[in-house]
PDB file of C-alpha atoms in Angstrom:
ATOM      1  CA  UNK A  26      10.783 -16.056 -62.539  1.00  0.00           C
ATOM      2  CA  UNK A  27      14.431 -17.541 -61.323  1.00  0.00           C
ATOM      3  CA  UNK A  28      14.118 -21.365 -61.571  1.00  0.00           C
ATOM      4  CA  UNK A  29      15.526 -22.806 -58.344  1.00  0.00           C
ATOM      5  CA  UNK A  30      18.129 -25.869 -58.961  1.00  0.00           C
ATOM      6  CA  UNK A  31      20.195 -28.441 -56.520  1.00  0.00           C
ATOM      7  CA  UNK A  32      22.526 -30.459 -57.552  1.00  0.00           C
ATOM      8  CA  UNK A  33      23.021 -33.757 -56.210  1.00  0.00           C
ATOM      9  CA  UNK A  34      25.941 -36.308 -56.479  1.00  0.00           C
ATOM     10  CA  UNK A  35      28.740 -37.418 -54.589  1.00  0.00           C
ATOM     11  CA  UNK A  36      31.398 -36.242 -57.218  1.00  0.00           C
ATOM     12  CA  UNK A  37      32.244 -32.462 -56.175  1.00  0.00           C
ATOM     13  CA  UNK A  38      33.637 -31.836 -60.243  1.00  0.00           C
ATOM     14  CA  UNK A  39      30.409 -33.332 -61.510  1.00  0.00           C
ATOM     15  CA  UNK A  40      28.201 -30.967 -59.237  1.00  0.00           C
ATOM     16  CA  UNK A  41      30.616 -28.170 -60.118  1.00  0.00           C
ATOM     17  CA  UNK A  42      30.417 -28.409 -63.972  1.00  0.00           C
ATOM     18  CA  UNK A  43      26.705 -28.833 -63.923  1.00  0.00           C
ATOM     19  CA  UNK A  44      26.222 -25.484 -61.815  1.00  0.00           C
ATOM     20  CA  UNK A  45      28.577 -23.531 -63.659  1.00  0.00           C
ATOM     21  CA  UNK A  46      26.422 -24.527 -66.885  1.00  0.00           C
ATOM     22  CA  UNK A  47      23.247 -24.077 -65.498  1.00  0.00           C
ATOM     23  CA  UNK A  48      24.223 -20.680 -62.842  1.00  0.00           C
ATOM     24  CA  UNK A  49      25.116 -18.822 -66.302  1.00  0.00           C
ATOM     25  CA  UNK A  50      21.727 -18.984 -67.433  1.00  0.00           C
ATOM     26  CA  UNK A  51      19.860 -15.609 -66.702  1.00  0.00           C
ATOM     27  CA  UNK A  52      16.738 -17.797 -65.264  1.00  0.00           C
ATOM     28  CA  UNK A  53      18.357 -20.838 -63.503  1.00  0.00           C
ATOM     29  CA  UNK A  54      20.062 -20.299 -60.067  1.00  0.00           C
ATOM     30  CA  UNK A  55      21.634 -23.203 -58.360  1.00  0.00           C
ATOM     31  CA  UNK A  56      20.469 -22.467 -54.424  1.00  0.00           C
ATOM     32  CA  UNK A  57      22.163 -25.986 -53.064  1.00  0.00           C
ATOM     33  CA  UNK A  58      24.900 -29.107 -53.614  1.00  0.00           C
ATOM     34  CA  UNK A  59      24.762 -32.068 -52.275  1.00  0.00           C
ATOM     35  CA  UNK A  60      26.770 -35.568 -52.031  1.00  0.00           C
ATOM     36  CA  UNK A  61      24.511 -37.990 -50.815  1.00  0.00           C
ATOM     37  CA  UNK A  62      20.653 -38.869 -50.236  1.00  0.00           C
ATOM     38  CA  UNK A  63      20.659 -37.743 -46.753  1.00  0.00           C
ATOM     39  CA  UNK A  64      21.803 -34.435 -47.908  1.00  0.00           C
ATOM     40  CA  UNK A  65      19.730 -34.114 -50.585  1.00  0.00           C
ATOM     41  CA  UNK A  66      16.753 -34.621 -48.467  1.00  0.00           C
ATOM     42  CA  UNK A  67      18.051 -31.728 -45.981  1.00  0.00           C
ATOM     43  CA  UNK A  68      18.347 -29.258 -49.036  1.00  0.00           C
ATOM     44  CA  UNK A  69      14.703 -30.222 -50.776  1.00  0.00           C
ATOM     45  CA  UNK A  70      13.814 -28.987 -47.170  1.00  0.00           C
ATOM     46  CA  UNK A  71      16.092 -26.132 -46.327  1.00  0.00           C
ATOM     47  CA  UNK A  72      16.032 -24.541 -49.866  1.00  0.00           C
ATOM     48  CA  UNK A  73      12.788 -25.645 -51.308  1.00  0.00           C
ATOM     49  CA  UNK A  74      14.508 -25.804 -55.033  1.00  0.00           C
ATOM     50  CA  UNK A  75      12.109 -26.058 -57.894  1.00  0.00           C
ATOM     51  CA  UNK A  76      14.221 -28.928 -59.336  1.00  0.00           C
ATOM     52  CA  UNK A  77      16.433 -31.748 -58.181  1.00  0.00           C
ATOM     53  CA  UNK A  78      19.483 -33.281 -60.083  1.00  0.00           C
ATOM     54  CA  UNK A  79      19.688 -36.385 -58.439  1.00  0.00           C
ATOM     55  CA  UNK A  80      22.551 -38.961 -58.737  1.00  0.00           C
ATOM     56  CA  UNK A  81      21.712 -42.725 -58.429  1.00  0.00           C
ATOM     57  CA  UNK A  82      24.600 -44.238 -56.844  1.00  0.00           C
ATOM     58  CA  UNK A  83      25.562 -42.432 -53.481  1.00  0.00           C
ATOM     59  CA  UNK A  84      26.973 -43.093 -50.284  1.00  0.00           C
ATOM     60  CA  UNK A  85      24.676 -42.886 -47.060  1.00  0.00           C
ATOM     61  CA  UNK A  86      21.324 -43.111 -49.446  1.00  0.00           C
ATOM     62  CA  UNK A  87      20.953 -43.624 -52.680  1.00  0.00           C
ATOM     63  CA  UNK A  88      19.152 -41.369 -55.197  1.00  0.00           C
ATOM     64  CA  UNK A  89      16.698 -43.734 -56.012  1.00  0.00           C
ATOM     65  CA  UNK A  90      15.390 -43.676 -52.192  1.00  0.00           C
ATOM     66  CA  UNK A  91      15.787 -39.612 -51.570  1.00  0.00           C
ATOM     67  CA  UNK A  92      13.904 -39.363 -54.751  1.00  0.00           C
ATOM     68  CA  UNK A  93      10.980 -41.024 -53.004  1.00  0.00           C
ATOM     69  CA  UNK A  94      11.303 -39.488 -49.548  1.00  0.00           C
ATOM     70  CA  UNK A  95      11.685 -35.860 -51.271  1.00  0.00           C
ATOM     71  CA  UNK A  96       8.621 -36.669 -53.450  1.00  0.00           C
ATOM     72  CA  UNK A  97       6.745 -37.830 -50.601  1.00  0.00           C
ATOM     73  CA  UNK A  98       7.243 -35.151 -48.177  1.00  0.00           C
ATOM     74  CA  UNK A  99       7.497 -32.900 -50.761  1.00  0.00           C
ATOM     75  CA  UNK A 100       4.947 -33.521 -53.633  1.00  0.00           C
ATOM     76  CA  UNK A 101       4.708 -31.308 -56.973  1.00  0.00           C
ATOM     77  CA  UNK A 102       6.601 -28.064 -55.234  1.00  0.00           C
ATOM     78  CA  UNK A 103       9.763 -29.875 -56.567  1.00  0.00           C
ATOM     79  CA  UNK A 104      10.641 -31.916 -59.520  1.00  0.00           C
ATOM     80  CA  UNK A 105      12.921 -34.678 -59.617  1.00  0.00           C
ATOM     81  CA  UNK A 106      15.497 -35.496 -62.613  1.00  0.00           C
ATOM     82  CA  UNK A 107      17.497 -38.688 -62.655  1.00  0.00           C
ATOM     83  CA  UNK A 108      21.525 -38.639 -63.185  1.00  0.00           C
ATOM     84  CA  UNK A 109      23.424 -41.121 -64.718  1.00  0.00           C
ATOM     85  CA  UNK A 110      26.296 -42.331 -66.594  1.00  0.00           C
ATOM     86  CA  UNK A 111      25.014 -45.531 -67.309  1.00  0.00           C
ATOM     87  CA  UNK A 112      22.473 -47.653 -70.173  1.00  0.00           C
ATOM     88  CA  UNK A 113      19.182 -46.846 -68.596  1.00  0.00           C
ATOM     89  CA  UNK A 114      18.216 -50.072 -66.131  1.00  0.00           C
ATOM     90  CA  UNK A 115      15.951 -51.120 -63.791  1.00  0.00           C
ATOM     91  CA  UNK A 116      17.183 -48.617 -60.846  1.00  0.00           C
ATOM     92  CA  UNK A 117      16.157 -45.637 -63.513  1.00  0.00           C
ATOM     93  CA  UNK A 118      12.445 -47.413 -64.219  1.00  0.00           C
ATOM     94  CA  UNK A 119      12.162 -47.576 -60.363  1.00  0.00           C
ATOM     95  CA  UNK A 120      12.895 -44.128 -59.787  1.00  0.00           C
ATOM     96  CA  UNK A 121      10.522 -42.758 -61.952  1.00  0.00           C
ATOM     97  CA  UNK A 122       7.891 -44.978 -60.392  1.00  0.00           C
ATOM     98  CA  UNK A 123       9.082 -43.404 -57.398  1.00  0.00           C
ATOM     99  CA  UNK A 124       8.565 -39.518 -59.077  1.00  0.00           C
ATOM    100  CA  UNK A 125      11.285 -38.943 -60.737  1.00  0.00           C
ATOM    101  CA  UNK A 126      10.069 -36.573 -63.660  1.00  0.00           C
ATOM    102  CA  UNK A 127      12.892 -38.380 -66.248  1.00  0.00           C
ATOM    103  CA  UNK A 128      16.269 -38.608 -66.491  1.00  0.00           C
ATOM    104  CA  UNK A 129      19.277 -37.303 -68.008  1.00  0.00           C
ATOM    105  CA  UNK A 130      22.858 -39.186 -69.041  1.00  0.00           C
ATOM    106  CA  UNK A 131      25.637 -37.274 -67.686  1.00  0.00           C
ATOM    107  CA  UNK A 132      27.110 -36.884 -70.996  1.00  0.00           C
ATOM    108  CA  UNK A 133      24.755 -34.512 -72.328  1.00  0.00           C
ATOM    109  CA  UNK A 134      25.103 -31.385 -74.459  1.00  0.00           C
ATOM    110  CA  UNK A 135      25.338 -28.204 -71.762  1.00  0.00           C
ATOM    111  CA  UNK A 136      22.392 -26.954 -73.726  1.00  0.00           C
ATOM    112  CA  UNK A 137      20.295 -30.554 -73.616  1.00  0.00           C
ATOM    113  CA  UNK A 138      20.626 -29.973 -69.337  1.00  0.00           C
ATOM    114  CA  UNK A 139      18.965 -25.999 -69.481  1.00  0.00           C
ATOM    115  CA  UNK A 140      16.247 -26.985 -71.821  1.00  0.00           C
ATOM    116  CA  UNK A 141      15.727 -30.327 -69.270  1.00  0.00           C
ATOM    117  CA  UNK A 142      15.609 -28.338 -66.457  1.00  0.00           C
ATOM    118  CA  UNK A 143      13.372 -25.790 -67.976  1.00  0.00           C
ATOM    119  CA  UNK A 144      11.360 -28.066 -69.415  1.00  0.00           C
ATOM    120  CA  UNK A 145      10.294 -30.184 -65.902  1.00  0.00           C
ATOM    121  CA  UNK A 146      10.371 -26.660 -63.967  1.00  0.00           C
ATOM    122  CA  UNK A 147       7.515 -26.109 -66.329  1.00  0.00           C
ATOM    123  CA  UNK A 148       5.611 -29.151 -65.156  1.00  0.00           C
ATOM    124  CA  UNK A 149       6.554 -31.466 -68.062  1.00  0.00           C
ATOM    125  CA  UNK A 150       8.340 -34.472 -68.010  1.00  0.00           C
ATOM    126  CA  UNK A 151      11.653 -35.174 -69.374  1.00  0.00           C
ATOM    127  CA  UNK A 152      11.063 -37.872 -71.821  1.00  0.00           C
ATOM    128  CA  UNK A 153      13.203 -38.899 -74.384  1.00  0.00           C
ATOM    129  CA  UNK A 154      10.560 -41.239 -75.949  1.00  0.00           C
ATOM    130  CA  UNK A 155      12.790 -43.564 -78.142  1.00  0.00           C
ATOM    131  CA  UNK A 156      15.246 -44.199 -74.625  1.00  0.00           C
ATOM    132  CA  UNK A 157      12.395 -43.723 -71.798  1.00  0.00           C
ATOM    133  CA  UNK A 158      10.183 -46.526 -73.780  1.00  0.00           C
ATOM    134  CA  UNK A 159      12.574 -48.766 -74.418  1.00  0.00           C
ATOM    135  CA  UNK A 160      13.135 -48.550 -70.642  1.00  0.00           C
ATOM    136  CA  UNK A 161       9.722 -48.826 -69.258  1.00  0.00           C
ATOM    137  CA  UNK A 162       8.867 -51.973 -72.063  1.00  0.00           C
ATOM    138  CA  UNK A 163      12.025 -53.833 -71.267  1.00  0.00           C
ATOM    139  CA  UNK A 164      10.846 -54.281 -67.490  1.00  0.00           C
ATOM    140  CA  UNK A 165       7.326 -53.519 -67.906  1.00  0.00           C
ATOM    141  CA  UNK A 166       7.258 -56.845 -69.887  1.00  0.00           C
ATOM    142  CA  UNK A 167       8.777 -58.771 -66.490  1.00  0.00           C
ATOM    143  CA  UNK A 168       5.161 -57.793 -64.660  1.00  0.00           C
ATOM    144  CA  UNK A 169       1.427 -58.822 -64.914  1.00  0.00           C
ATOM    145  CA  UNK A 170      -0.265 -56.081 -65.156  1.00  0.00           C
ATOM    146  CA  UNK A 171      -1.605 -54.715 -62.255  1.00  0.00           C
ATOM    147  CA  UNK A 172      -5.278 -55.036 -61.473  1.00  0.00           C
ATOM    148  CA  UNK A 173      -5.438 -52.215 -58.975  1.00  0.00           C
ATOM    149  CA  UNK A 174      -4.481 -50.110 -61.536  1.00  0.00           C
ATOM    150  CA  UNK A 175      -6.166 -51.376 -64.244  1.00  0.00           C
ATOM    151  CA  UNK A 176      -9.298 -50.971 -62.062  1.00  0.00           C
ATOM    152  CA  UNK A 177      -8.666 -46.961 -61.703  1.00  0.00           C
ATOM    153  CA  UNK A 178      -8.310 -46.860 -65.408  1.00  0.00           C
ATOM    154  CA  UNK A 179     -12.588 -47.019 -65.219  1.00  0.00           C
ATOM    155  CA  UNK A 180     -12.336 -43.165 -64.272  1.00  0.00           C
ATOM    156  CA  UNK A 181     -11.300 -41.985 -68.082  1.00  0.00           C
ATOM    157  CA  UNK A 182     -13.090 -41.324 -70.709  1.00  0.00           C
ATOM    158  CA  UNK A 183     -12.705 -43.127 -73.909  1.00  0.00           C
ATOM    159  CA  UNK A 184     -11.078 -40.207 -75.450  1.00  0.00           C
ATOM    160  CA  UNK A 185      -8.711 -39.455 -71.820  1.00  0.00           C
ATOM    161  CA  UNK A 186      -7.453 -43.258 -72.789  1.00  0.00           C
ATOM    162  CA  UNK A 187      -6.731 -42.527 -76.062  1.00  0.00           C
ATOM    163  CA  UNK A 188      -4.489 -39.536 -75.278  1.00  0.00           C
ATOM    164  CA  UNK A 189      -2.603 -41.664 -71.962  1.00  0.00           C
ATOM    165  CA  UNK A 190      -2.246 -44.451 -74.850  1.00  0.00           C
ATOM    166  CA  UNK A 191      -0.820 -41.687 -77.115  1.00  0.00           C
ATOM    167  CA  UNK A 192       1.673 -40.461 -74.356  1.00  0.00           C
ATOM    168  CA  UNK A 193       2.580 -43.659 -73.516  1.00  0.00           C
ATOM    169  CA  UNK A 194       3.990 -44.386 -77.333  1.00  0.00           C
ATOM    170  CA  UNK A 195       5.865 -41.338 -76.399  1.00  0.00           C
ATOM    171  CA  UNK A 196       3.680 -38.702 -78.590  1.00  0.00           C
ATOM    172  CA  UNK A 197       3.947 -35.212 -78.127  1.00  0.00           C
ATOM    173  CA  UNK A 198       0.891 -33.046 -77.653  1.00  0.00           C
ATOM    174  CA  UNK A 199       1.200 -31.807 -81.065  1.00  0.00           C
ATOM    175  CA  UNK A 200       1.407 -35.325 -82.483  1.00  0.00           C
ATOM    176  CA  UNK A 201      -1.408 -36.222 -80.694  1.00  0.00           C
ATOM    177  CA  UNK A 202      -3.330 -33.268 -81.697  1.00  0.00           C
ATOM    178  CA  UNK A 203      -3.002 -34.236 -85.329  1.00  0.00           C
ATOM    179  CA  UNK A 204      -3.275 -38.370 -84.767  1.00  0.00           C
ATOM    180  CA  UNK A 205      -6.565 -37.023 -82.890  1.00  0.00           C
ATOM    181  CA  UNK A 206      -8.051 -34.489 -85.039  1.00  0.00           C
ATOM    182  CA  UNK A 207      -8.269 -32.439 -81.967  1.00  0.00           C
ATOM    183  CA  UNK A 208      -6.653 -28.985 -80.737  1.00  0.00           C
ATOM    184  CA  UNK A 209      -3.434 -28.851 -78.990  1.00  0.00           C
ATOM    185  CA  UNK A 210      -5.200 -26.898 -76.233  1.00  0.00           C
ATOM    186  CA  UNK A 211      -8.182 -29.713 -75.919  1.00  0.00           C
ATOM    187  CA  UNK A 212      -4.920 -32.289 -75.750  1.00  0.00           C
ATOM    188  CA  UNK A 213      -3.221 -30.358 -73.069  1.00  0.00           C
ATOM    189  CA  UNK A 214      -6.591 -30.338 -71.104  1.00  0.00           C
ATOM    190  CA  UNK A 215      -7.243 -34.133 -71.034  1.00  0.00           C
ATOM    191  CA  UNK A 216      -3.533 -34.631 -69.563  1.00  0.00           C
ATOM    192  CA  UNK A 217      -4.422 -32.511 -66.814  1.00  0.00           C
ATOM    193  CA  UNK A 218      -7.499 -34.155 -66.305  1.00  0.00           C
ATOM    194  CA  UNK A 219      -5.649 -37.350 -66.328  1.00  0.00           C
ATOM    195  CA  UNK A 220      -3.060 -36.241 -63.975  1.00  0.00           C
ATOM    196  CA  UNK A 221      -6.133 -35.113 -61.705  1.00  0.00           C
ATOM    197  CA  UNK A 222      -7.919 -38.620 -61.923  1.00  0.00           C
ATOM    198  CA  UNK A 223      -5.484 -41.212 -61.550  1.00  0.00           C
ATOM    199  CA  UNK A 224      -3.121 -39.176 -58.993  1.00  0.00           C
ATOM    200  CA  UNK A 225       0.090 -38.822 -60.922  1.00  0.00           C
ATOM    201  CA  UNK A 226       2.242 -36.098 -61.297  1.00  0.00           C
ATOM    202  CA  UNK A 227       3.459 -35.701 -64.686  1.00  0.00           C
ATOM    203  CA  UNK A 228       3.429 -37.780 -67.982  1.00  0.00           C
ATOM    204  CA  UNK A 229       6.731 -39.606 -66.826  1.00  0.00           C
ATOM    205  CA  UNK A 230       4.406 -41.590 -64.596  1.00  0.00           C
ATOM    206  CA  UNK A 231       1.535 -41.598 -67.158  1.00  0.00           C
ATOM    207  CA  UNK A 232       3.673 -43.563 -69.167  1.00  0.00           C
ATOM    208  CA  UNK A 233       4.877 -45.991 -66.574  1.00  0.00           C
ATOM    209  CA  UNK A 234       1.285 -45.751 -65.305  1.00  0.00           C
ATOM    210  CA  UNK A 235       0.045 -47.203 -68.814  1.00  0.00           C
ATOM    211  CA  UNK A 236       2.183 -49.898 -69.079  1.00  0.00           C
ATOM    212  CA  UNK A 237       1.798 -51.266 -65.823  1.00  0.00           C
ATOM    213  CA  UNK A 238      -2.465 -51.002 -65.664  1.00  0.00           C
ATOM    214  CA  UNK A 239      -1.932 -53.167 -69.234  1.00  0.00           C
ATOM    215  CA  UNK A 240      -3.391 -50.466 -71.287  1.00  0.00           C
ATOM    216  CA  UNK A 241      -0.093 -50.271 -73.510  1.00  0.00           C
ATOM    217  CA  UNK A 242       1.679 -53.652 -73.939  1.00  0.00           C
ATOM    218  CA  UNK A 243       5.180 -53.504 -74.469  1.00  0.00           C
ATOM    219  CA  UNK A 244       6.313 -54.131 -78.068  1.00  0.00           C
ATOM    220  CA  UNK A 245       2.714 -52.879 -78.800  1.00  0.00           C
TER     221      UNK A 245
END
């Protein structure tokens, strides 16, 4: 199965070097380009990729608002990964409240951007645990945490809160398997049962998810 990619951001080289990486690859197509939000919106709907690369900073609309409106309209037929070239900061934590399914630094290794994209086209989330929760402590610590969802939290089990916990602290399912004493199948199935209760989308927004409903407290 082809995984379908657009690339998004307002610098034509940048959009050309990450589709010549990613078009050479004998399961990645690039269907789309675009330069700004408004753009990127018209593609997610024209072309129906199974991933976005999404810039943050963009004329017309920013990243961090197509990434909602695409999300939105669109829901789980397309997954979202952030762009940038800077420290991770608070427009980064937004957009994965907003759906983004991680984020990548421009920088990156040609091979670090296949395995991302293959890895979210998957349904996973692109986590890079050190990085993502230093990210989502550093203004996860600025909030009280939020009753509402706090309140939803009541719909796990025990051992459903132990895993989100586990995620949150940036585990993999392996790791959790063996912290757990419990299969990396049985793992996999409480995520998805997680996903199913509380209405996310992937374990990007488990983790932000976590933090915010005070289960995890930063530093913890």
């Amino acid at each position: 199965m082809t995984i379908r990619v657009a690339v998004v951001d307002d610098q034509a080289l940048v959009r050309g070097a990450f589709a010549m990486v990613l078009n050479h690859q004998p399961d990645i197509e690039v269907v789309a380009e675009a330069g700004t939000g408004v753009e990127a919106i018209h593609v997610a709907r024209r072309d129906r990729p199974d991933v976005v690369l999404m810039d943050i900073r963009m004329p017309e609309m920013d990243g961090l608002e197509a990434t909602a409106r695409i999300v939105a309209e669109l829901g789980d037929a397309v997954r979202v990964l952030i762009l940038t070239t800077f420290e991770p900061d608070e427009y980064v934590y937004r957009a994965l409240r907003a759906g983004a399914s991680g984020f990548l630094l421009k920088d990156l290794p040609p091979e670090q951007l296949v395995v991302a994209v293959r890895t979210v086209a998957d349904g996973g989330a692109l986590l890079a645990a050190s990085i993502t929760r230093r990210l989502i402590e550093r203004f996860a610590a600025q909030r009280s945490p939020d009753t509402a969802l706090a309140g939803r939290l009541e719909s796990l089990t025990a051992r459903e809160r132990d895993v989100v916990t586990a995620v949150a602290r940036g585990r993999s399912n392996a790791e959790i398997a063996r912290e757990l004493y419990i299969g990396a199948a049985t793992v996999k199935s409480h995520v998805s049962s997680v996903l199913t209760k509380l209405g996310l989308r992937d374990r990007a927004q488990v983790v932000v998810f976590a933090y915010e409903a005070g289960l995890v407290e930063p530093g913890a």
